[in-house]
Amino acid sequence: MYFSAQEMLAQLKGTDKRICDLVIDNEIEISEISREEIISMLEERYQIMYHSSHDALEKEITSLSGLTGGSASKMWNYYQKGSMICDATVIRGAAYALSCLEVNASMGLIVAAPTAGACGILPGSLFTVAEKYDVPHEKVLEALATASGVGQIIVKKATISGAEGGCQAECGAAASMAAAAIVEMLGGTPEQAFDAAAIAMQNIMGLVCDPVAGLVEMPCAKRNASGVANSLISADLALSGIFSEVPFDEVVEAMYKVGKALPSTLRETALGGLATTPTALAMRDKIYGTQASSSACSGDCASCGGCQ
Amino acid sequence: MNISMFDILGPIMIGPSSSHTAGAQRIGKAMYNMISDKELVSVHFMLHGSFHLTLRGHGTDRALVGGVLGMNAYDPQIKNSLQIAQEKGIDVSFEGTDLGEVHPNTVRIIAKTSDGQTVSLMGSSVGGGNIEIVEINGTPAKFSGKYPAVVINHTDRLGIISHITSILAINQVNIVTLLNSRENKGKSAMTMIETDSPIDPSVKRELESMSAVSSVVVMEKVI
């Protein structure tokens, strides 16, 4: 059992084990299941993540609200044209992340990682890096375990709820998890993995949760795309030998304090930030204008929108 | 507090929101488990806070109904749950309301079954798909849905909790949490127990056979 990065690093010291080994050993103990069962559960999640990160690349998927969609395929076309400012790895990962969020917003199947609103960052950044380096499949599954371990510590020390800690708690947690997973997958040390996680969290500390019309669409999808860039640059920083002066545990505690200090209007209530801009309010009125009649309609109206 | 890695990498779910969709489905599923094998006639949802404000956009309505129909968080049929309920002839209604000092994502579900009974529960979606059942049939409760549970209505009588827990112990059912409340001394009381393993029908019958017990509701785990 472990409650902090410090404890994990202490348990790993002097062994040749990695963070993912510790996470899997812990799971065997607390859930009373075998390593093989854990790997098969990771495989199941991998497959769903793979599909959600690819399904919106070549066809446009529109959200349940009808307000967003088509960004993933735009990014994918842009990537395929080959002319881009960032490295292709970043752009591909961003397209994957956008795809996850579009599948999510259309009531498709996703894996919350650690939440639905941040479900694109981990698969987006992990898969694009795994493809770049042709990482064996088993190592990618182990990286998912590494990511889970970082998430476990964030939940134990702070929160992953946007309503409690703002976007930094969701997209921050996801980027930290992804950055550490990538570092460990590419052979970095556990210390470097936690440095990457600490840096990723620092990079978006204070980010508020201000969803337009309260929906997991705007700006969530774009923040997942930029979350990929965050996790990749954080992994690169750590692998270059730059470390986080403030250790991961303290960064997480600081994030929690910042979250608590945020007014509730900036914590998933859609009462502040982008959500109260004139454009956002107009969108809100458009979809909730006839909310009162919701009980009268009961069909598969995902594509109807007549009552919205 | 120990957290499974699959609490982080999960739930596997139909989007778009872990708290507004997966959490809503799980609260609905708790009602499904409470109704058990009875036939559902009508279900009414009293929605508080952001559950009401973002009902349709988050598919909270479909997730709640899907849960009440027994669907899991990853069931693509959640999308069509309103239509499926209509086809089954179940009367579904929603109402925005103020449930008082509760979590912003809270719903009270009132269900009527074909045997003329009405049952209710209130649940909150507290983040990442995790839930808390905070009220059952008007009595305060505290269930996470992560464990099987049993709700026992009985008369407040000396030693009754000891009797109940003995029956569980003899049947190798380990207790996770236990909550007891009563109206007045010697009057009606309720004992709610979360357990590590499910409660078999034979154990349920044994609990029901106690003279002070008026009803026993067994609930499977939701998560």
XYZ file of C-alpha atoms in Angstrom:
531
model
C 0.000 0.000 0.000
C 1.157 3.559 -0.651
C -0.259 7.008 -0.060
C 2.373 9.202 -1.696
C 5.042 9.280 -4.372
C 7.602 9.441 -1.594
C 6.342 6.120 -0.202
C 6.334 4.541 -3.634
C 9.881 5.707 -4.345
C 11.027 4.406 -0.949
C 9.492 1.012 -1.688
C 11.177 0.920 -5.094
C 14.595 1.992 -3.865
C 17.258 -0.698 -4.185
C 15.009 -2.908 -6.323
C 14.747 -3.168 -10.082
C 10.978 -2.766 -9.896
C 9.098 0.038 -11.590
C 6.035 2.054 -10.542
C 3.804 -0.203 -12.634
C 5.041 -3.301 -10.757
C 4.159 -1.706 -7.439
C 0.704 -0.719 -8.713
C -0.015 -4.220 -10.008
C 1.301 -5.868 -6.795
C -0.936 -3.574 -4.755
C -3.946 -4.414 -6.917
C -3.318 -8.154 -6.514
C -3.412 -7.588 -2.759
C -6.438 -5.276 -2.429
C -8.686 -6.739 -5.132
C -7.648 -10.376 -4.604
C -7.190 -10.969 -8.333
C -4.234 -12.400 -10.258
C -1.700 -10.551 -12.386
C -3.177 -12.256 -15.454
C -6.644 -10.951 -14.591
C -5.266 -7.453 -14.123
C -3.492 -7.574 -17.488
C -6.705 -8.735 -19.115
C -8.659 -5.879 -17.484
C -6.008 -3.458 -18.753
C -6.318 -4.984 -22.221
C -10.092 -4.465 -22.143
C -9.587 -0.798 -21.261
C -6.856 -0.434 -23.886
C -9.198 -1.698 -26.582
C -11.960 0.738 -25.637
C -9.452 3.599 -25.439
C -8.085 2.600 -28.845
C -11.513 2.706 -30.441
C -12.604 5.950 -28.804
C -9.326 7.602 -29.847
C -9.807 6.556 -33.478
C -13.552 6.469 -34.134
C -13.949 10.193 -34.823
C -10.823 10.581 -36.984
C -12.336 9.657 -40.310
C -15.991 10.367 -39.699
C -17.508 13.394 -38.070
C -19.264 12.657 -34.798
C -21.675 15.260 -33.455
C -22.307 15.666 -29.756
C -25.622 14.863 -28.096
C -26.271 18.590 -27.691
C -25.520 19.188 -31.352
C -23.161 22.020 -30.438
C -19.799 20.438 -31.221
C -18.150 17.799 -33.371
C -15.852 17.301 -36.325
C -12.697 18.661 -34.668
C -10.956 15.278 -34.507
C -11.335 14.678 -38.234
C -10.102 18.217 -38.984
C -7.006 17.588 -36.869
C -6.510 14.178 -38.478
C -6.666 15.655 -41.987
C -4.227 18.358 -40.947
C -1.891 15.679 -39.567
C -2.094 13.669 -42.754
C -1.235 16.669 -44.916
C 2.087 16.618 -43.108
C 2.608 20.348 -42.691
C 2.305 21.341 -39.047
C 4.001 23.519 -36.499
C 4.356 20.986 -33.698
C 5.992 17.608 -34.167
C 3.694 15.029 -35.825
C 3.639 13.036 -32.571
C 1.912 15.905 -30.803
C -0.608 16.480 -33.580
C -1.498 12.794 -33.843
C -1.953 12.605 -30.072
C -4.113 15.725 -30.094
C -6.316 14.203 -32.820
C -6.693 11.046 -30.718
C -7.652 13.104 -27.670
C -10.240 15.074 -29.647
C -11.669 11.813 -30.956
C -12.101 10.470 -27.397
C -13.952 13.616 -26.342
C -16.200 13.552 -29.397
C -17.082 9.902 -28.842
C -17.748 10.778 -25.205
C -19.972 13.742 -26.044
C -22.051 11.587 -28.407
C -22.776 9.061 -25.651
C -20.247 6.622 -27.059
C -18.172 4.158 -25.037
C -15.070 5.518 -23.274
C -12.823 4.790 -20.324
C -12.821 7.535 -17.705
C -9.110 8.274 -17.196
C -9.444 9.429 -14.513
C -12.723 11.158 -15.501
C -14.858 11.264 -18.638
C -14.100 14.958 -19.155
C -10.362 14.222 -19.268
C -10.622 10.861 -21.064
C -8.571 11.887 -24.114
C -5.259 12.923 -22.582
C -3.925 9.532 -21.482
C -4.785 7.531 -24.602
C -3.896 10.456 -26.879
C -0.401 10.976 -25.551
C 0.407 7.359 -24.659
C -0.672 5.862 -27.978
C 1.090 8.432 -30.143
C 4.366 7.912 -28.269
C 3.972 4.112 -28.322
C 3.532 4.274 -32.107
C 6.500 6.584 -32.562
C 8.843 4.204 -30.721
C 7.095 0.985 -31.733
C 6.687 0.029 -28.078
C 5.648 -3.611 -27.466
C 1.976 -3.939 -26.548
C 2.659 -5.351 -23.084
C 4.724 -2.282 -22.211
C 1.814 -0.044 -23.186
C -0.472 -1.990 -20.840
C 2.122 -1.613 -18.067
C 2.226 2.119 -18.779
C -1.537 2.212 -18.122
C -0.757 0.697 -14.708
C 1.877 3.388 -14.088
C -0.697 6.034 -14.970
C -3.212 4.471 -12.567
C -0.662 4.600 -9.748
C -0.157 8.336 -10.235
C -3.936 8.808 -10.298
C -4.328 6.775 -7.105
C -1.993 9.163 -5.288
C -3.850 12.223 -6.592
C -7.160 10.773 -5.336
C -5.646 9.887 -1.968
C -3.999 13.277 -1.450
C -6.380 15.571 -3.321
C -9.239 15.131 -5.801
C -9.948 14.302 -9.443
C -13.356 16.002 -9.371
C -13.812 19.189 -11.377
C -16.629 20.169 -9.017
C -14.174 20.040 -6.141
C -10.855 21.137 -7.686
C -11.534 22.684 -11.088
C -10.096 21.538 -14.432
C -6.607 21.281 -12.924
C -7.929 18.309 -10.925
C -9.211 16.497 -14.021
C -7.004 17.506 -16.964
C -4.099 18.090 -14.568
C -4.435 14.595 -13.139
C -4.757 13.067 -16.606
C -1.661 14.893 -17.912
C 0.349 13.906 -14.815
C -0.703 10.286 -15.213
C 0.177 10.310 -18.918
C 3.531 12.063 -18.460
C 4.686 9.578 -15.824
C 3.432 6.621 -17.876
C 5.350 7.787 -20.955
C 8.570 8.373 -19.027
C 8.449 4.939 -17.444
C 7.452 3.272 -20.730
C 10.504 4.805 -22.429
C 12.876 3.566 -19.739
C 13.009 6.586 -17.435
C 13.483 6.063 -13.700
C 10.598 6.204 -11.202
C 12.023 9.540 -9.992
C 11.890 10.914 -13.528
C 8.346 9.615 -13.935
C 7.184 11.503 -10.853
C 9.131 14.578 -11.982
C 7.223 14.483 -15.263
C 3.950 14.110 -13.348
C 4.850 17.025 -11.065
C 5.771 19.261 -14.008
C 2.554 18.455 -15.905
C 0.468 19.334 -12.845
C 2.386 22.576 -12.267
C 1.834 23.588 -15.868
C -1.907 23.908 -15.493
C -2.229 24.653 -11.813
C -5.171 26.926 -11.214
C -7.051 26.025 -14.369
C -10.771 26.478 -13.740
C -13.647 24.218 -14.794
C -16.036 26.438 -16.759
C -17.930 24.259 -19.220
C -20.181 26.046 -21.690
C -23.809 25.152 -20.860
C -22.439 22.743 -18.277
C -21.574 20.242 -20.993
C -18.438 18.133 -21.322
C -17.671 19.723 -24.690
C -16.359 23.290 -24.648
C -13.605 23.895 -23.692
C -13.060 20.292 -22.518
C -12.170 18.827 -25.919
C -9.555 21.510 -26.645
C -8.140 21.206 -23.143
C -7.704 17.496 -23.746
C -5.810 18.275 -26.962
C -3.558 20.766 -25.179
C -3.310 18.295 -22.296
C -1.557 15.931 -24.693
C 1.009 18.621 -25.472
C 1.392 19.257 -21.748
C 2.067 15.623 -20.928
C 4.510 15.230 -23.833
C 6.569 18.324 -23.027
C 6.576 17.341 -19.336
C 7.859 13.875 -20.226
C 10.542 15.409 -22.450
C 11.589 17.840 -19.711
C 11.963 15.008 -17.203
C 13.805 12.721 -19.628
C 16.241 15.536 -20.447
C 17.314 15.449 -16.808
C 15.372 18.488 -15.634
C 13.673 17.682 -12.367
C 10.820 19.274 -10.488
C 12.243 21.292 -7.624
C 8.953 20.871 -5.781
C 8.275 17.126 -5.391
C 5.120 15.554 -6.833
C 3.383 15.057 -3.465
C 3.725 18.732 -2.600
C 2.557 19.808 -6.057
C -0.570 17.669 -5.606
C -1.213 19.147 -2.167
C -0.801 22.647 -3.621
C -3.221 21.800 -6.430
C -5.780 20.686 -3.854
C -5.407 23.926 -1.886
C -5.760 25.961 -5.069
C -8.880 23.962 -5.933
C -10.391 24.620 -2.518
C -9.611 28.324 -2.923
C -11.445 28.536 -6.245
C -14.930 30.007 -5.964
C -17.695 27.509 -6.728
C -18.559 29.492 -9.860
C -15.309 28.151 -11.339
C -15.814 24.542 -10.306
C -18.086 22.800 -12.809
C -21.186 24.857 -12.113
C -21.157 26.712 -15.432
C -21.602 29.940 -13.469
C -18.278 31.563 -14.346
C -15.339 31.723 -16.741
C -16.080 30.843 -20.349
C -19.515 29.556 -19.355
C -20.862 33.028 -18.664
C -19.555 34.744 -21.787
C -22.344 36.111 -24.015
C -21.613 33.460 -26.649
C -21.774 30.644 -24.100
C -24.995 31.944 -22.581
C -26.594 32.115 -26.013
C -25.618 28.489 -26.622
C -27.013 27.482 -23.252
C -30.344 29.135 -24.017
C -30.436 27.459 -27.393
C -30.225 23.941 -25.958
C -32.131 24.382 -22.702
C -34.782 26.751 -23.980
C -37.552 24.163 -23.826
C -36.139 22.090 -20.983
C -39.469 22.096 -19.150
C -41.014 19.802 -21.724
C -38.350 17.137 -21.255
C -40.658 14.604 -19.666
C -43.029 14.684 -22.625
C -40.438 13.463 -25.112
C -39.083 9.975 -24.842
C -37.507 8.627 -27.956
C -34.043 8.173 -29.293
C -33.645 11.835 -29.994
C -29.837 11.909 -30.131
C -30.040 13.203 -33.653
C -33.372 15.020 -33.353
C -32.738 18.052 -31.235
C -36.321 19.176 -31.753
C -36.892 19.558 -28.034
C -33.481 21.002 -27.371
C -8.492 4.265 2.171
C -7.313 2.033 -0.628
C -8.298 2.728 -4.197
C -8.309 0.217 -7.005
C -6.326 1.098 -10.125
C -9.565 0.497 -12.002
C -11.273 3.268 -10.034
C -8.724 5.513 -11.785
C -8.755 3.753 -15.152
C -12.520 3.547 -15.275
C -15.379 3.249 -15.235
C -15.806 1.884 -18.723
C -18.816 3.956 -19.590
C -21.117 5.591 -22.074
C -20.303 9.327 -22.078
C -20.360 12.172 -21.628
C -19.844 12.692 -17.893
C -18.573 10.342 -15.210
C -20.673 12.112 -12.597
C -23.721 13.093 -14.672
C -23.983 9.923 -16.759
C -22.155 6.966 -15.142
C -23.007 8.164 -11.638
C -26.645 8.693 -12.623
C -26.819 5.202 -14.138
C -25.440 3.749 -10.906
C -28.026 5.512 -8.750
C -30.722 4.229 -11.108
C -29.216 0.739 -10.871
C -29.503 0.913 -7.084
C -33.249 1.388 -7.543
C -33.310 -1.531 -10.002
C -31.642 -3.694 -7.352
C -34.093 -2.485 -4.724
C -37.118 -3.377 -6.875
C -35.490 -6.750 -7.531
C -37.754 -9.032 -9.561
C -40.917 -6.957 -9.153
C -42.541 -5.380 -12.192
C -42.011 -1.650 -12.526
C -45.122 0.416 -13.318
C -43.888 3.981 -12.963
C -40.778 5.868 -11.971
C -40.493 9.512 -11.004
C -37.196 11.394 -10.770
C -36.825 14.467 -8.542
C -33.696 16.208 -9.785
C -31.669 18.584 -7.677
C -29.022 21.131 -8.690
C -26.906 20.491 -11.739
C -28.589 17.120 -12.272
C -31.638 19.148 -13.268
C -29.792 21.983 -14.982
C -27.889 19.765 -17.403
C -30.355 16.863 -17.596
C -30.627 16.347 -21.328
C -27.220 17.611 -22.404
C -25.451 15.072 -20.218
C -27.901 12.287 -20.988
C -28.611 12.134 -17.252
C -32.258 11.313 -17.987
C -31.329 8.351 -20.200
C -28.663 7.167 -17.760
C -31.071 7.242 -14.808
C -33.770 5.363 -16.716
C -31.182 2.927 -18.109
C -30.007 2.224 -14.583
C -33.546 1.674 -13.305
C -34.050 -0.791 -16.181
C -30.942 -2.665 -15.027
C -28.469 -1.433 -17.645
C -24.780 -1.088 -16.835
C -22.633 2.027 -17.367
C -21.135 0.572 -20.544
C -24.423 -0.557 -22.129
C -24.926 1.281 -25.455
C -28.688 0.812 -24.967
C -28.538 3.609 -22.375
C -28.926 5.945 -25.344
C -32.327 4.376 -26.108
C -33.482 3.804 -22.541
C -36.348 6.333 -22.645
C -37.800 4.597 -25.676
C -37.291 1.150 -24.144
C -39.111 2.230 -20.966
C -41.966 3.553 -23.088
C -42.174 0.255 -24.986
C -42.350 -1.595 -21.678
C -45.258 0.644 -20.690
C -43.408 2.200 -17.784
C -44.541 5.708 -16.930
C -41.401 7.873 -16.645
C -41.448 11.446 -15.345
C -38.893 14.052 -14.342
C -39.177 17.033 -12.052
C -36.675 19.730 -11.098
C -36.721 20.387 -7.391
C -34.775 21.550 -4.351
C -33.853 18.552 -2.205
C -32.231 20.731 0.450
C -28.707 20.471 1.850
C -27.482 17.726 -0.446
C -24.658 17.317 -2.971
C -25.221 19.364 -6.182
C -25.712 16.142 -8.166
C -28.562 14.477 -6.318
C -31.755 12.711 -7.340
C -34.650 11.128 -5.473
C -36.238 8.217 -7.329
C -39.758 7.111 -6.530
C -40.821 3.815 -8.107
C -44.161 2.043 -8.142
C -44.382 -1.688 -8.789
C -47.271 -3.818 -10.036
C -47.947 -5.180 -6.533
C -49.021 -1.672 -5.504
C -45.858 -0.893 -3.496
C -43.985 2.401 -3.658
C -40.258 2.534 -2.906
C -37.913 5.490 -2.936
C -34.240 6.211 -2.693
C -32.080 9.293 -2.892
C -28.574 9.202 -4.292
C -25.725 11.628 -4.960
C -23.119 11.395 -7.687
C -19.936 12.521 -5.968
C -17.351 12.432 -8.787
C -15.596 10.058 -11.173
C -18.715 7.870 -11.308
C -18.714 7.254 -7.571
C -22.049 7.489 -5.799
C -23.600 7.599 -2.366
C -27.095 6.374 -1.588
C -28.128 8.842 1.096
C -31.739 7.866 1.761
C -33.887 4.742 1.423
C -37.674 4.960 1.788
C -37.301 8.268 3.576
C -34.705 7.050 6.077
C -31.137 8.426 5.948
C -28.665 5.895 4.541
C -25.031 5.771 3.520
C -24.194 3.226 0.822
C -21.387 3.482 -1.723
C -22.848 0.872 -4.041
C -19.449 -0.851 -4.059
C -20.731 -3.643 -1.831
C -23.868 -5.761 -1.642
C -26.262 -4.421 0.965
C -29.299 -5.427 2.985
C -31.973 -3.119 4.376
C -33.972 -4.554 7.266
C -37.113 -2.914 8.621
C -37.871 -4.119 12.116
C -39.158 -3.205 15.547
C -36.653 -1.662 17.936
C -36.071 -4.519 20.357
C -33.270 -5.436 22.767
C -30.611 -7.529 21.076
C -32.055 -7.407 17.598
C -28.871 -6.111 15.974
C -26.940 -8.868 17.681
C -29.446 -11.385 16.311
C -29.157 -9.977 12.769
C -25.372 -9.933 12.807
C -25.278 -13.467 14.214
C -27.333 -14.738 11.296
C -24.892 -13.049 8.904
C -21.852 -14.393 10.756
C -23.166 -17.986 10.831
C -23.680 -17.720 7.067
C -20.100 -16.453 6.526
C -21.262 -12.959 5.478
C -18.736 -10.369 6.636
C -19.996 -6.866 7.475
C -18.381 -3.792 5.874
C -20.579 -1.061 7.396
C -23.656 -1.058 9.618
C -26.112 1.772 10.113
C -29.124 1.664 12.396
C -31.835 4.199 13.043
C -35.207 4.162 14.764
C -38.221 6.429 15.194
C -38.672 5.959 18.950
C -37.731 3.405 21.560
C -39.621 0.202 20.870
C -41.030 1.559 17.601
C -40.070 0.892 14.003
C -36.375 0.877 13.139
C -34.173 0.252 10.140
C -30.816 -1.503 9.940
C -28.715 -1.107 6.819
C -25.681 -3.303 6.315
C -23.054 -3.402 3.568
C -21.399 -6.797 3.208
C -18.349 -8.296 1.495
C -20.271 -11.136 -0.116
C -23.802 -11.224 -1.554
C -26.700 -12.274 0.675
C -28.244 -15.544 -0.502
C -32.032 -16.003 -0.663
C -31.763 -18.514 2.197
C -30.112 -15.881 4.431
C -32.763 -13.371 3.399
C -35.485 -15.860 4.405
C -33.756 -16.444 7.721
C -33.736 -12.691 8.397
C -37.398 -12.414 7.347
C -38.353 -15.210 9.736
C -37.363 -13.123 12.771
C -40.538 -12.058 14.556
C -39.495 -8.397 14.902
C -38.595 -8.049 11.226
C -41.234 -6.620 8.888
C -39.298 -6.531 5.613
C -35.891 -7.316 4.140
C -34.568 -5.729 0.958
C -31.403 -7.232 -0.505
C -29.431 -5.040 -2.902
C -26.672 -6.258 -5.183
C -23.635 -4.051 -5.568
C -23.995 -1.332 -8.178
C -20.374 -0.706 -9.111
